[in-house]
Amino acid sequence: MNFLQTEPIRILLYLVGICAFVGANAAYLVLAERKGAGRIQRRPGPNEAGFGGLLQPLADGIKLLAKQVMVPPGTDALLFRAAPLLVMAPPLMCLAMIPFSDSITARSLNVGLLFVFSFGSINVMALMLGGWASRNKFAIISSARVVSQNVAYEIPMLLVVITLLMVTGTMDLNEIIQQQGGGFWKWNLFKVWVNPLMPVTFVIFFICMLAETNRAPFDMAEAESELVAGAFTEYGGMGFGVFFMAEYANIVVGCSLATVLFLGGWQSPIGVLSGGLWGAGWFLLKLYALIFTVIWIRWTFPRTQFYSLLNLSWKILIPISLFTLLLTGAMMKLPVVYNHFF
Amino acid sequence: MIAQKDLIPVDNGGDPTKETFVLNLGPQHPAAHGVLRVLLTMDGEWIQRAEPVIGYIHRMHEKMGENRTWAKFLPNTSRIDYLSAMHYTHAFVGAVERAAKIEVPVRAEYARVITSELNRISSHMVWWGALLLDLGGFTPILYAFDDREKILDLLEALCGARLTYCYYRFGGLYNDVDDAFLKGTRDFVAHMKPRLKMYRELVTDNIILRKRLTGIGPLSADLCRRYGATGPVIRGAGVAYDVRRAEPYSVYPKLEFKIPTYPEADSMARYLVRMDEMEQSLFIIEQALDQIPTGPFIGKVPRVLKLPVGDTCYAVEAARGRFMVRIVSDGKEIPYRVKLRTPSFSNLSLYEEASKGMILPDALAMMGSLDLVIPDIDR
Amino acid sequence: MSTFPFQDAILVAIFALVVGVTIGGALIAALSTRIIRGVSGLMLCCMGLGGLYYFLNSPFLALMEILIYVGAVCVTIVFGVMLSEPDEPAHEESRRHAVLWGGAALLVSLVILGGVAHLGLRGPWQEPAARVSDGSVQAIGLALLTTYSLPFELISIVLLVAILGALVIARSGRTKE
Amino acid sequence: MSLLTALRETVAGFKSLLTGMRITAREAAKPSITVQYPHDTLKMADRFRGHVKLVLDPVTGKSRCTSCNLCVRACPSDCLTVEGIKREGEKKKSVSEYTLDFTTCSLCGSCVEACPSDAIEYSKDYNVVSLDRAEFARMDLLKKLEAEAKVWAEKNPELAAAAAAAAAAQAAAATAKAPAAATTASAPGAGAAPVATTPAPTPAVAPVPAAGVTETRTT
């Protein structure tokens, strides 16, 4: 046990652990998505490879790996190859910060929240470089959309997070979770005495998360009926596979962040059994419930129009999140002011 | 063929700083529904000019009509617009019957109405699902196909085919409508009513869909008239033009139904017209099922059909609009000319004018609301 | 923490890597002919800078560097490049001009480098008694609103100007007729 | 637009989204309706129009086709080839070659309607596959019928025997009339008749195996 806790081994373990977690999630969330879509559409989904289609991700992976890596003529070959790497790195980095349980965190940092956001913002760059380097008109249109969309949604997201920071007073993710212990009514989602609009804040965060990860109904980057495959039109084989996996890895990061910030992370909803592996269990339960919602949403709604997406951000989400920010500030300072004067 | 100068249109309005590029939408593109190609001259995401390039699936149906007998051309008619095969066969059969003065038994006419309206519903379901695919919603098409499958099963049991029915014959039908079919149709009508309510709740009332279609691609009644657009497109522009009422045929005069119109003339209006039409079709089917008499299903037809010299037209209200067949006979066994007036062709023609200045996804939403069937354009 | 073997060597290696990334990124940014690669180099350089800040015991600043410079500024630049760069690389300016401007730029940067180096070598270096900021929200808020309130406000003015400038440019470009 | 209406619209829009999600959740709870095709198959409707095939006459065990070529004339895409021969002792011609070019057939069914003697019908094969294009370009329907006749003969030995006897009688009558021609004429079904006892030779396109004639005579 002592040997396991030495720093190099710990780092190695977590490195392997995170890579495995991201890889397994990315692979099996694809299957879960297809199965979920099948369920909603009253069909079985992939069910031929392995028992109930469990080997489908493996089959897909082999197929993608066996494909020739094509760099189409006219592309910027270096950036074209670099983009898939760049798109996969941020979610891997971000997951290092996510506390899976009170004792399972790859790297605890007192500015963990900021870390997640700063590395999360690189993701856009990767999609954009990939699209630009493809030298494909559809891909470039898609890149332009990705940027405006991500820039537009980063603002309400950060506003929401600032609201939350005012409530928690810390950027350490583990500490944020610890503050939410003792039952689901203590989760930030239900802290209506701090800010009566807390559930709305969560909804805004969730919508922004969908938009930032380019998920339906905000999947402007891959609007297949308009832009063929968007930014990755020219990618084939594992290049495409990595983009595809990164999408799911980003969803995992986004949903775990939502879990940590609003749903009490590894805290048990009933106030007991929240340490150690129990905590990890609760965390994963909440995480996958959110991911399931993301899948459910994708297979229910049509895609939003691009300008109504921006309108939603600038005209609805930003004003509301600004209002909640002000409201939270006022609610927090009201007792102080009251005590001061009376 | 497209000349080189058309491929690189310089359309910057005399302003050299305005950069445009040409986006080749199709012939292989997810939104092109078949092999339509649209040359888009774009300024960013704004469409400067959208030029449809057609002919990729041209099959010379009209020419084929000129070198085979009347009966041999019949199978072709269900392949022009494969989604509303019944209507197309109806128009051709009707034209020949009108020219040859063949009496059609009443039972056959009622059966034609029932099958035509079933076909209209199934065609609108494909449109509904495909439009939502264009808009990025994947699930509705599977729900629509689930219900459409019931129609196809009914029609398959009746005439043996699921798509290219070829069910009508000169003077009647290929098979009699049996009781199983009539009962199945009654069940289907009962099944479909709550489903239409579900469609409305899932999609029509959805805020995202409303935002995407309301106010998008207005096609004024004047524009529709100039390009000869018919069907739900012109009804969506507020004009109550329906061939079933304007040029009554078959037993439609005996049946009651409303012509749904919406004056907004946008994509949402066309959407709502089709949704209402499905309801009206169900209503028509119910009446026809109640009124259908017993009797023969095919009239007296000469073995070797020779039409008198003359020029005959027959129009029907197909799912996409007015489909008209004009046949010219010179008294021989083989037609002198078969002219097909297809609705999708006219409905597409206005696309270039209407899509000017639109943003790409909106233009595709509008194209979806036109309900194009590419073989119907190229025929 | 203490049980890490070759801790110092690894730290030196990482530091060297970070410095290498910074300088390499800067060189790519300055020397590549395609603008898009230049921006990518700039992005690399900013990442390296973030690493340097981290070595200076300021994780908050390091992350802010990445969040703002990579996540926002570089993205905006690439966005601009994407919309503005012509298909063909811009034709080479005449050699005389290039030499002239290059020489001037070199001179200016040498002067700045000399000045900074002079200050660095002459200035008194001392270990901070305690870490200025531990990265906690409270400490940062206090610092921004008391000690560094003037720079903070100045930055917001710069941002305002930048937004206004972007709006002006965008409006003139998008006006029809 | 006042702030209040904007807010109300936002709430109404959000509600419509929740309605949509409720519906998909409800649908997700319903059972799957897929037919797992290669494992399960659907029964084709009685009137299903597959490619045409020759009808096996349940009395004679042969085709009813008289090679009148009406189907060939009715076909809009010229995909049928019918050859017939006039056999001794038979009033009508019988078919000796019936091939369908399935690559051009549009399954319209004009041939079936045109047939005066109900000799062709629609098959229920909807999943005909082949690695060889020629198998579709020249689909030998007569061969298929003969294979069917073999099965039929195994199933109904007494009917087959009766049919064979009838054919033999006819042939005998024919030989009585014109003994010189007897060696060349026989019905294809006759060759398959003794199958009940001994396996018949593989049906070939060439309809008159000389051995079949002698065998028929001996029975």
Short mmCIF file of N, CA and C in Angstrom, two decimals, chain D residues 106-162:
data_model
loop_
_atom_site.label_atom_id
_atom_site.label_comp_id
_atom_site.label_asym_id
_atom_site.label_seq_id
_atom_site.Cartn_x
_atom_site.Cartn_y
_atom_site.Cartn_z
N SER D 106 -39.54 -4.93 -64.01
CA SER D 106 -39.97 -3.94 -63.02
C SER D 106 -41.10 -4.46 -62.16
N LEU D 107 -41.35 -5.74 -62.18
CA LEU D 107 -42.33 -6.39 -61.34
C LEU D 107 -43.72 -5.78 -61.47
N CYS D 108 -44.05 -5.35 -62.69
CA CYS D 108 -45.34 -4.69 -62.86
C CYS D 108 -46.47 -5.69 -62.92
N GLY D 109 -46.17 -6.91 -63.32
CA GLY D 109 -47.21 -7.93 -63.34
C GLY D 109 -48.07 -7.92 -64.58
N SER D 110 -47.69 -7.19 -65.61
CA SER D 110 -48.49 -7.18 -66.84
C SER D 110 -48.55 -8.56 -67.45
N CYS D 111 -47.47 -9.33 -67.35
CA CYS D 111 -47.42 -10.65 -67.95
C CYS D 111 -48.43 -11.58 -67.31
N VAL D 112 -48.54 -11.49 -65.97
CA VAL D 112 -49.46 -12.37 -65.27
C VAL D 112 -50.89 -12.06 -65.69
N GLU D 113 -51.16 -10.74 -65.83
CA GLU D 113 -52.51 -10.38 -66.23
C GLU D 113 -52.81 -10.81 -67.66
N ALA D 114 -51.77 -10.77 -68.50
CA ALA D 114 -52.00 -11.07 -69.91
C ALA D 114 -52.18 -12.56 -70.15
N CYS D 115 -51.69 -13.38 -69.27
CA CYS D 115 -51.67 -14.81 -69.52
C CYS D 115 -53.09 -15.38 -69.61
N PRO D 116 -53.46 -16.01 -70.72
CA PRO D 116 -54.82 -16.53 -70.88
C PRO D 116 -55.01 -17.86 -70.17
N SER D 117 -53.92 -18.58 -69.87
CA SER D 117 -54.09 -19.92 -69.32
C SER D 117 -53.58 -20.01 -67.88
N ASP D 118 -53.46 -18.86 -67.20
CA ASP D 118 -53.00 -18.83 -65.81
C ASP D 118 -51.74 -19.65 -65.59
N ALA D 119 -50.82 -19.56 -66.53
CA ALA D 119 -49.61 -20.38 -66.43
C ALA D 119 -48.52 -19.72 -65.61
N ILE D 120 -48.63 -18.43 -65.39
CA ILE D 120 -47.59 -17.78 -64.58
C ILE D 120 -48.25 -17.07 -63.41
N GLU D 121 -47.48 -16.98 -62.35
CA GLU D 121 -47.97 -16.28 -61.16
C GLU D 121 -46.76 -15.59 -60.52
N TYR D 122 -47.08 -14.84 -59.45
CA TYR D 122 -45.99 -14.16 -58.75
C TYR D 122 -45.38 -15.10 -57.74
N SER D 123 -44.09 -15.12 -57.66
CA SER D 123 -43.46 -15.93 -56.62
C SER D 123 -43.41 -15.09 -55.35
N LYS D 124 -43.16 -15.76 -54.24
CA LYS D 124 -43.07 -15.03 -52.97
C LYS D 124 -41.61 -14.79 -52.58
N ASP D 125 -40.72 -15.05 -53.52
CA ASP D 125 -39.30 -14.80 -53.24
C ASP D 125 -39.06 -13.31 -53.23
N TYR D 126 -38.64 -12.79 -52.11
CA TYR D 126 -38.30 -11.37 -52.10
C TYR D 126 -36.81 -11.18 -51.83
N ASN D 127 -36.14 -12.25 -51.48
CA ASN D 127 -34.72 -12.09 -51.16
C ASN D 127 -33.86 -12.97 -52.07
N VAL D 128 -34.08 -12.81 -53.37
CA VAL D 128 -33.26 -13.58 -54.30
C VAL D 128 -31.88 -12.93 -54.36
N VAL D 129 -30.87 -13.73 -54.14
CA VAL D 129 -29.52 -13.19 -54.17
C VAL D 129 -28.65 -14.08 -55.04
N SER D 130 -27.60 -13.48 -55.55
CA SER D 130 -26.65 -14.27 -56.31
C SER D 130 -25.35 -13.49 -56.39
N LEU D 131 -24.27 -14.23 -56.57
CA LEU D 131 -22.98 -13.57 -56.78
C LEU D 131 -22.74 -13.39 -58.27
N ASP D 132 -23.66 -13.94 -59.05
CA ASP D 132 -23.44 -13.95 -60.49
C ASP D 132 -24.54 -13.16 -61.17
N ARG D 133 -24.15 -12.18 -61.91
CA ARG D 133 -25.13 -11.33 -62.58
C ARG D 133 -25.95 -12.15 -63.58
N ALA D 134 -25.28 -13.14 -64.17
CA ALA D 134 -25.95 -13.91 -65.22
C ALA D 134 -27.18 -14.63 -64.67
N GLU D 135 -27.15 -14.94 -63.39
CA GLU D 135 -28.28 -15.64 -62.81
C GLU D 135 -29.54 -14.79 -62.81
N PHE D 136 -29.35 -13.46 -62.78
CA PHE D 136 -30.49 -12.57 -62.85
C PHE D 136 -30.80 -12.18 -64.29
N ALA D 137 -29.75 -12.03 -65.06
CA ALA D 137 -29.96 -11.61 -66.43
C ALA D 137 -30.68 -12.71 -67.23
N ARG D 138 -30.47 -13.95 -66.80
CA ARG D 138 -31.14 -15.03 -67.52
C ARG D 138 -31.68 -16.01 -66.48
N MET D 139 -32.80 -15.65 -65.90
CA MET D 139 -33.39 -16.47 -64.85
C MET D 139 -34.24 -17.53 -65.51
N ASP D 140 -33.79 -18.77 -65.39
CA ASP D 140 -34.49 -19.85 -66.10
C ASP D 140 -35.68 -20.32 -65.26
N LEU D 141 -36.85 -19.87 -65.64
CA LEU D 141 -38.02 -20.19 -64.83
C LEU D 141 -38.46 -21.64 -65.03
N LEU D 142 -38.17 -22.18 -66.20
CA LEU D 142 -38.57 -23.56 -66.47
C LEU D 142 -37.78 -24.52 -65.57
N LYS D 143 -36.51 -24.19 -65.39
CA LYS D 143 -35.66 -25.00 -64.54
C LYS D 143 -36.20 -25.00 -63.12
N LYS D 144 -36.61 -23.81 -62.69
CA LYS D 144 -37.18 -23.71 -61.34
C LYS D 144 -38.44 -24.56 -61.24
N LEU D 145 -39.22 -24.53 -62.31
CA LEU D 145 -40.46 -25.30 -62.29
C LEU D 145 -40.15 -26.79 -62.20
N GLU D 146 -39.13 -27.21 -62.91
CA GLU D 146 -38.81 -28.64 -62.90
C GLU D 146 -38.34 -29.09 -61.52
N ALA D 147 -37.56 -28.21 -60.88
CA ALA D 147 -37.15 -28.52 -59.52
C ALA D 147 -38.36 -28.64 -58.62
N GLU D 148 -39.33 -27.75 -58.86
CA GLU D 148 -40.55 -27.77 -58.07
C GLU D 148 -41.34 -29.05 -58.35
N ALA D 149 -41.33 -29.42 -59.61
CA ALA D 149 -42.08 -30.61 -60.01
C ALA D 149 -41.52 -31.85 -59.32
N LYS D 150 -40.22 -31.84 -59.13
CA LYS D 150 -39.59 -32.98 -58.48
C LYS D 150 -40.11 -33.12 -57.05
N VAL D 151 -40.14 -32.00 -56.37
CA VAL D 151 -40.65 -32.01 -55.00
C VAL D 151 -42.10 -32.43 -54.99
N TRP D 152 -42.82 -31.89 -55.94
CA TRP D 152 -44.26 -32.21 -56.03
C TRP D 152 -44.45 -33.70 -56.22
N ALA D 153 -43.63 -34.29 -57.10
CA ALA D 153 -43.76 -35.71 -57.39
C ALA D 153 -43.43 -36.55 -56.17
N GLU D 154 -42.47 -36.10 -55.39
CA GLU D 154 -42.13 -36.85 -54.18
C GLU D 154 -43.26 -36.78 -53.17
N LYS D 155 -43.92 -35.63 -53.15
CA LYS D 155 -44.99 -35.44 -52.17
C LYS D 155 -46.26 -36.19 -52.58
N ASN D 156 -46.56 -36.16 -53.87
CA ASN D 156 -47.79 -36.78 -54.36
C ASN D 156 -47.47 -37.90 -55.34
N PRO D 157 -47.00 -39.01 -54.84
CA PRO D 157 -46.57 -40.06 -55.76
C PRO D 157 -47.72 -40.58 -56.63
N GLU D 158 -48.93 -40.69 -56.03
CA GLU D 158 -50.03 -41.27 -56.81
C GLU D 158 -50.44 -40.33 -57.94
N LEU D 159 -50.47 -38.99 -57.61
CA LEU D 159 -50.80 -38.01 -58.64
C LEU D 159 -49.76 -38.05 -59.75
N ALA D 160 -48.52 -38.14 -59.32
CA ALA D 160 -47.43 -38.14 -60.30
C ALA D 160 -47.53 -39.36 -61.20
N ALA D 161 -47.86 -40.47 -60.56
CA ALA D 161 -47.98 -41.71 -61.34
C ALA D 161 -49.11 -41.59 -62.35
N ALA D 162 -50.23 -41.01 -61.86
CA ALA D 162 -51.37 -40.84 -62.76
C ALA D 162 -51.00 -39.94 -63.93
#
